[in-house]
mmCIF file of the C-alpha atoms, coordinates in Angstrom:
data_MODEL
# 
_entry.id   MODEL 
# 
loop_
_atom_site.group_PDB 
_atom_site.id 
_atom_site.type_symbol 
_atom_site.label_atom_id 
_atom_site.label_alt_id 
_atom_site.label_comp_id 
_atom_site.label_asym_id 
_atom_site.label_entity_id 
_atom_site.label_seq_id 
_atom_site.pdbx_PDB_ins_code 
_atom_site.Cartn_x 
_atom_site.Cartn_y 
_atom_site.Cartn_z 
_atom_site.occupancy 
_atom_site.B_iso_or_equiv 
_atom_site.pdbx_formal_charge 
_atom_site.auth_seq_id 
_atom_site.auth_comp_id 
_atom_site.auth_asym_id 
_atom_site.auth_atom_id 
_atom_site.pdbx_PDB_model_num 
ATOM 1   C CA . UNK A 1 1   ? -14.934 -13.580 2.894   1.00 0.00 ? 1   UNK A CA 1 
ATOM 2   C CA . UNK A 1 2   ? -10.985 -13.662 3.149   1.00 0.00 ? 2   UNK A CA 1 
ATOM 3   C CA . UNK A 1 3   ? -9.247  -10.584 1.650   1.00 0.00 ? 3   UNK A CA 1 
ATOM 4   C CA . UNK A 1 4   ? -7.366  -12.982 -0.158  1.00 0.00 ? 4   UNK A CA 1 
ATOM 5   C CA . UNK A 1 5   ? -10.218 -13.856 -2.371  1.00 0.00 ? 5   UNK A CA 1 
ATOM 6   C CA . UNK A 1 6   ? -11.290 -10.225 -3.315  1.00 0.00 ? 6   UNK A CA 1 
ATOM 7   C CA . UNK A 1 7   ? -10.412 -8.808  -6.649  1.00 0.00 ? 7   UNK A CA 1 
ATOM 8   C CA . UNK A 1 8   ? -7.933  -6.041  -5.871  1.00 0.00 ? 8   UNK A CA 1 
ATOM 9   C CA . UNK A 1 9   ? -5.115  -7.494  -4.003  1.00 0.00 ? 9   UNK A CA 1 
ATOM 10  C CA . UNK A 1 10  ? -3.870  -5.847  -0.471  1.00 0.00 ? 10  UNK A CA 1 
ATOM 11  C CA . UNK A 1 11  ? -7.561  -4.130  -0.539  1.00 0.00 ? 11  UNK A CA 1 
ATOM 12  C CA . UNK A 1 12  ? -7.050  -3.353  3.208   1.00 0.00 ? 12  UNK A CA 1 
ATOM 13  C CA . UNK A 1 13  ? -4.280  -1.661  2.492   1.00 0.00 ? 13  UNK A CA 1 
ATOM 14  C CA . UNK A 1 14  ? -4.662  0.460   -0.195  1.00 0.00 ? 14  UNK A CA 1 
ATOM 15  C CA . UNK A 1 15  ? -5.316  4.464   0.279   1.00 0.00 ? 15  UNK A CA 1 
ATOM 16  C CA . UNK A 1 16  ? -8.644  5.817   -0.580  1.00 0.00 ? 16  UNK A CA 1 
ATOM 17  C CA . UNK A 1 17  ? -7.274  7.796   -3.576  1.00 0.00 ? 17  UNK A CA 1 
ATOM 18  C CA . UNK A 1 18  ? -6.430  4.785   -5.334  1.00 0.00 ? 18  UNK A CA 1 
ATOM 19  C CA . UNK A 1 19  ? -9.371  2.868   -4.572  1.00 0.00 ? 19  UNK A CA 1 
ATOM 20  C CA . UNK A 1 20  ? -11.499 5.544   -6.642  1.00 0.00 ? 20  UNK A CA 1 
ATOM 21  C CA . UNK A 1 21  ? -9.136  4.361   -10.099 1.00 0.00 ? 21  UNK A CA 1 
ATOM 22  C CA . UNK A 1 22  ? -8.705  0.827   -9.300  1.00 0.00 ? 22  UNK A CA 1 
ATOM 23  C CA . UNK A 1 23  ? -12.579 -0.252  -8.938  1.00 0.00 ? 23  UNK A CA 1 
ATOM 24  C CA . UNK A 1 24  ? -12.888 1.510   -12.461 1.00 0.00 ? 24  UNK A CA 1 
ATOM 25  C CA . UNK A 1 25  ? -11.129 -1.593  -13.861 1.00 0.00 ? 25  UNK A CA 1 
ATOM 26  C CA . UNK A 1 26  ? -13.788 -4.346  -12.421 1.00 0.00 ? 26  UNK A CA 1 
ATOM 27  C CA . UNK A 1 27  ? -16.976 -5.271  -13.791 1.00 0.00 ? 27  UNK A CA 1 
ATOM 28  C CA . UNK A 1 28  ? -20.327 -5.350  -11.865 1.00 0.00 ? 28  UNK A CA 1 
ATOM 29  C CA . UNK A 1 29  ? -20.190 -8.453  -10.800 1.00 0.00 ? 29  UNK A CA 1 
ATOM 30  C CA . UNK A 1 30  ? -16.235 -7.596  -8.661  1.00 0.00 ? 30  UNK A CA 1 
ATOM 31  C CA . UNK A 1 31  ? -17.686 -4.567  -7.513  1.00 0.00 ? 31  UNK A CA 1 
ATOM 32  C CA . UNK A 1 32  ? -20.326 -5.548  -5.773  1.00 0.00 ? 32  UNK A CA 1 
ATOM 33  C CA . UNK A 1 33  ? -18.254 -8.554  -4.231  1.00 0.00 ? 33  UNK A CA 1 
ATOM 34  C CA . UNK A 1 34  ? -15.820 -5.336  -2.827  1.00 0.00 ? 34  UNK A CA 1 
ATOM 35  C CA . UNK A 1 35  ? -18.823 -3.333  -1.973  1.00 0.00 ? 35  UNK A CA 1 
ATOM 36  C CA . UNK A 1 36  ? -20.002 -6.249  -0.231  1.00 0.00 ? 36  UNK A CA 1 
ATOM 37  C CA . UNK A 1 37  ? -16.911 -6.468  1.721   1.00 0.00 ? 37  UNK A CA 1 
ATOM 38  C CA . UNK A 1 38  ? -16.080 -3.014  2.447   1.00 0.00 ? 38  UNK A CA 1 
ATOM 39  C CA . UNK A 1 39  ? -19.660 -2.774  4.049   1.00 0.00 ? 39  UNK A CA 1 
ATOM 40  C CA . UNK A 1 40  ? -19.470 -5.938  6.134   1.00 0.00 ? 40  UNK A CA 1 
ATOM 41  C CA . UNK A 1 41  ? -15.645 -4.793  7.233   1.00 0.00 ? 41  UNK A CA 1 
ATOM 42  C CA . UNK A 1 42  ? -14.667 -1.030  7.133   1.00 0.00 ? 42  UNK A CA 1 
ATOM 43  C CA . UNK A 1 43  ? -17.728 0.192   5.775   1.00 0.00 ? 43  UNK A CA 1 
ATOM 44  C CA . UNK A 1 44  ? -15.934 3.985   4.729   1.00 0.00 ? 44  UNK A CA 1 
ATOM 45  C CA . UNK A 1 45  ? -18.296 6.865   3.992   1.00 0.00 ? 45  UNK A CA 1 
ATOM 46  C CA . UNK A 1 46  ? -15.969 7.458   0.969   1.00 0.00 ? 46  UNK A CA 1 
ATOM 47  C CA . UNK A 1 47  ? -15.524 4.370   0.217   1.00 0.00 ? 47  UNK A CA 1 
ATOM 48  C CA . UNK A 1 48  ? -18.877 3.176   -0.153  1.00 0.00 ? 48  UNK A CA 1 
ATOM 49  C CA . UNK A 1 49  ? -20.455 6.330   -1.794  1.00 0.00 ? 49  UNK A CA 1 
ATOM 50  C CA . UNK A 1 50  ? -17.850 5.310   -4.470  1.00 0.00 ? 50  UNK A CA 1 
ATOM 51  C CA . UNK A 1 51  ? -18.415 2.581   -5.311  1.00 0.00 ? 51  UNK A CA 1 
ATOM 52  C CA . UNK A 1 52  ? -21.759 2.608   -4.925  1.00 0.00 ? 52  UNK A CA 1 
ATOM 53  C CA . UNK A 1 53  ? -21.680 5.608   -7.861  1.00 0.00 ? 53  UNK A CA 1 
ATOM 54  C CA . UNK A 1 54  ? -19.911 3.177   -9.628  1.00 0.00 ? 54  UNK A CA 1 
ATOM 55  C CA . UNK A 1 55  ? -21.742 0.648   -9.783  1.00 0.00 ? 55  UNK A CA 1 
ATOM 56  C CA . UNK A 1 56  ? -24.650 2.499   -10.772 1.00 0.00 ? 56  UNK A CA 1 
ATOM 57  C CA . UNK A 1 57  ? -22.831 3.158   -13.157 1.00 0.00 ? 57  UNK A CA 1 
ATOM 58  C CA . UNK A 1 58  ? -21.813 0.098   -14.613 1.00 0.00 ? 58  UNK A CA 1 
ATOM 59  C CA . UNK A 1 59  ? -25.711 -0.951  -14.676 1.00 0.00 ? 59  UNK A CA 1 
ATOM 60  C CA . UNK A 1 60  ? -26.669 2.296   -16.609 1.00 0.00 ? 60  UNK A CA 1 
ATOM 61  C CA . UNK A 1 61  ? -24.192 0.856   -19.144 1.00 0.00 ? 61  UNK A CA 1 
ATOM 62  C CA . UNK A 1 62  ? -20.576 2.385   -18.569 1.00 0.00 ? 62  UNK A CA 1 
ATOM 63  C CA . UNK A 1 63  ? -18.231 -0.387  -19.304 1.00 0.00 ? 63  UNK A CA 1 
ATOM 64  C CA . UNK A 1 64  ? -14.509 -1.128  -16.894 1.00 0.00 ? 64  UNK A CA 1 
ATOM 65  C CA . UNK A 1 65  ? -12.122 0.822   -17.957 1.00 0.00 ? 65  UNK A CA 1 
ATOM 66  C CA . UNK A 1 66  ? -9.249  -0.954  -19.295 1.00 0.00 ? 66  UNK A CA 1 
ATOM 67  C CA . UNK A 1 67  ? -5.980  -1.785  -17.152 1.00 0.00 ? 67  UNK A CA 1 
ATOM 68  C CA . UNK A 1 68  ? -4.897  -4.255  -14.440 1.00 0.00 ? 68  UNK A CA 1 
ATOM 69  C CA . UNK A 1 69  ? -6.332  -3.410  -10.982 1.00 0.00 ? 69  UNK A CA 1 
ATOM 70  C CA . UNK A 1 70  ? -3.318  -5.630  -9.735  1.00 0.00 ? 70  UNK A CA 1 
ATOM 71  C CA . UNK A 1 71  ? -0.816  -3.099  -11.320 1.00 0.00 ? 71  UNK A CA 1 
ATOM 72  C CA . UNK A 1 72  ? 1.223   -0.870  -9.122  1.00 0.00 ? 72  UNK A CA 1 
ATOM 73  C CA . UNK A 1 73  ? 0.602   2.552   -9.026  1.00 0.00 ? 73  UNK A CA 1 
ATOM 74  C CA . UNK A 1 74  ? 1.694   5.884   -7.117  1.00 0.00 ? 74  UNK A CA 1 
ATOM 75  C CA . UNK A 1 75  ? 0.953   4.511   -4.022  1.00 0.00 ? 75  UNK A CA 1 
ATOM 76  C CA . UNK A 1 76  ? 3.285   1.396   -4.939  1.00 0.00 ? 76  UNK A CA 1 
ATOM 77  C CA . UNK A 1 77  ? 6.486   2.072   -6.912  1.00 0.00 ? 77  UNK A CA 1 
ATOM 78  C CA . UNK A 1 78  ? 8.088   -0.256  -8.209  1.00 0.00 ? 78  UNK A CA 1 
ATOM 79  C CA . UNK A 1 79  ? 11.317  -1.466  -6.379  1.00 0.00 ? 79  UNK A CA 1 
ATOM 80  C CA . UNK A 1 80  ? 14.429  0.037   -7.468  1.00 0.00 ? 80  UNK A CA 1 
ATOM 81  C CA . UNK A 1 81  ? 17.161  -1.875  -9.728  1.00 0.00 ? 81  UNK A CA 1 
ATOM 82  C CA . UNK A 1 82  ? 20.557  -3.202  -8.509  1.00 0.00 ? 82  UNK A CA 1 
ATOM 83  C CA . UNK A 1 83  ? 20.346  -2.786  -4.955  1.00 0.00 ? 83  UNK A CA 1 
ATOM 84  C CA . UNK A 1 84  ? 22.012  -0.591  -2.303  1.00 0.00 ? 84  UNK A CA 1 
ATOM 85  C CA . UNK A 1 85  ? 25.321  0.866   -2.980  1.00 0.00 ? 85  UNK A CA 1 
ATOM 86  C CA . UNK A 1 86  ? 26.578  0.977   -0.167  1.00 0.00 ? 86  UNK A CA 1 
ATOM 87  C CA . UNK A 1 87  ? 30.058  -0.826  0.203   1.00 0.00 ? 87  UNK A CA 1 
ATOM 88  C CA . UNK A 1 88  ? 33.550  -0.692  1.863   1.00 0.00 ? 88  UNK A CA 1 
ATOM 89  C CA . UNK A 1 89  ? 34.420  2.172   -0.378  1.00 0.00 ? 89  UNK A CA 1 
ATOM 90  C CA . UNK A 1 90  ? 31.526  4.703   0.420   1.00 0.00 ? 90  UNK A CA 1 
ATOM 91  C CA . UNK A 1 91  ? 31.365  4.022   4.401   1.00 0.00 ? 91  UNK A CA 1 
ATOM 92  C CA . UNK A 1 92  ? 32.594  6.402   7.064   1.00 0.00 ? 92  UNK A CA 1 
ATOM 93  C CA . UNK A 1 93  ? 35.982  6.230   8.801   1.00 0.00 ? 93  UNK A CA 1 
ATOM 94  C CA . UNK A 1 94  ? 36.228  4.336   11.807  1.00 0.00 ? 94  UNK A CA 1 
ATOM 95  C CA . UNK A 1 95  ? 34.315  5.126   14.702  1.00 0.00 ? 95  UNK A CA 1 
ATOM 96  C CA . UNK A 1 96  ? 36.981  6.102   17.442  1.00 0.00 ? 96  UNK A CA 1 
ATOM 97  C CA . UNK A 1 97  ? 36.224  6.035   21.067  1.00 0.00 ? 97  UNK A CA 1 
ATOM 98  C CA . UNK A 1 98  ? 36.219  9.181   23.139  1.00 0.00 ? 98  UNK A CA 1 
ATOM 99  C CA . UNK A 1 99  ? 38.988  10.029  25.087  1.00 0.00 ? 99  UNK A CA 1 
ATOM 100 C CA . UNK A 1 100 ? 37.582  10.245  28.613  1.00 0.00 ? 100 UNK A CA 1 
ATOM 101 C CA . UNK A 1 101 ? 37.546  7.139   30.395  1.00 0.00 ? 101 UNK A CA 1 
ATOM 102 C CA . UNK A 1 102 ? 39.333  5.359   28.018  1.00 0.00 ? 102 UNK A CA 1 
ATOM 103 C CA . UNK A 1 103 ? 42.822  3.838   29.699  1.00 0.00 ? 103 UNK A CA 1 
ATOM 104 C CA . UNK A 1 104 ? 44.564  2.395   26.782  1.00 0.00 ? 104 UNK A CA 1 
ATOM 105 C CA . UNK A 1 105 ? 44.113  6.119   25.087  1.00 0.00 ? 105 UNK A CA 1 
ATOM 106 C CA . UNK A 1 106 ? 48.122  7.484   25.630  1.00 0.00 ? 106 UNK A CA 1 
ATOM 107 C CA . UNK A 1 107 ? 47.077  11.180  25.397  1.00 0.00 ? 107 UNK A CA 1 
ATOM 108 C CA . UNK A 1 108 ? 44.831  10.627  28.585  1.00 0.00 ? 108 UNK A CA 1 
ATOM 109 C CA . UNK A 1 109 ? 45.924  12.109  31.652  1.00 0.00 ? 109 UNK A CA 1 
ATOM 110 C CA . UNK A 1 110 ? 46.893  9.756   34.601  1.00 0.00 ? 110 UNK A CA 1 
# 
């Protein structure tokens, strides 16, 4: 199964930490699809004993929690607003070369 068609998004990717929240927004049925994947692919100690918990769970009758398991989290701030400020203004002086070996420089010695 392509990562693309598992229900967190960048599930390769994401840090353990947030794993644990995230999979308490599916239902059963997504978790066992991840499960299914994280076995067949990484197959984490961690990760699996998770989930696994879970998921039993979910079938002892604890329902998702509510939420978007797409949102971005801690481990995924949002970008910042308006840009670098960086401009003419806020740069350094000119970058001047040294003096030694430089023949055009008049206060070299000849």
């Amino acid at each position: 199964m392509p990562e693309r068609d598992l229900p967190l998004k960048d599930y390769d990717h994401l840090p353990v930490g947030s794993l644990t929240s995230r999979i308490r927004t599916l239902d059963a049925e997504d978790l066992t699809t991840l499960l299914d994947y994280e076995r067949a692919h990484g197959n984490r100690f961690q990760v699996v004993t998770v989930m696994e918990s879970r998921l039993a769970g979910l079938r002892s009758g604890a329902q998702p929690s509510g939420g978007d398991p797409a949102a971005t989290g801690a481990d995924a701030p949002p970008a910042p607003a308006g840009g670098s400020k960086a401009s003419e203004a806020t740069s350094g002086p000119p970058v001047n070369p040294p003096s030694q070996g430089d023949p055009t420089n008049p206060s070299q010695p000849r």
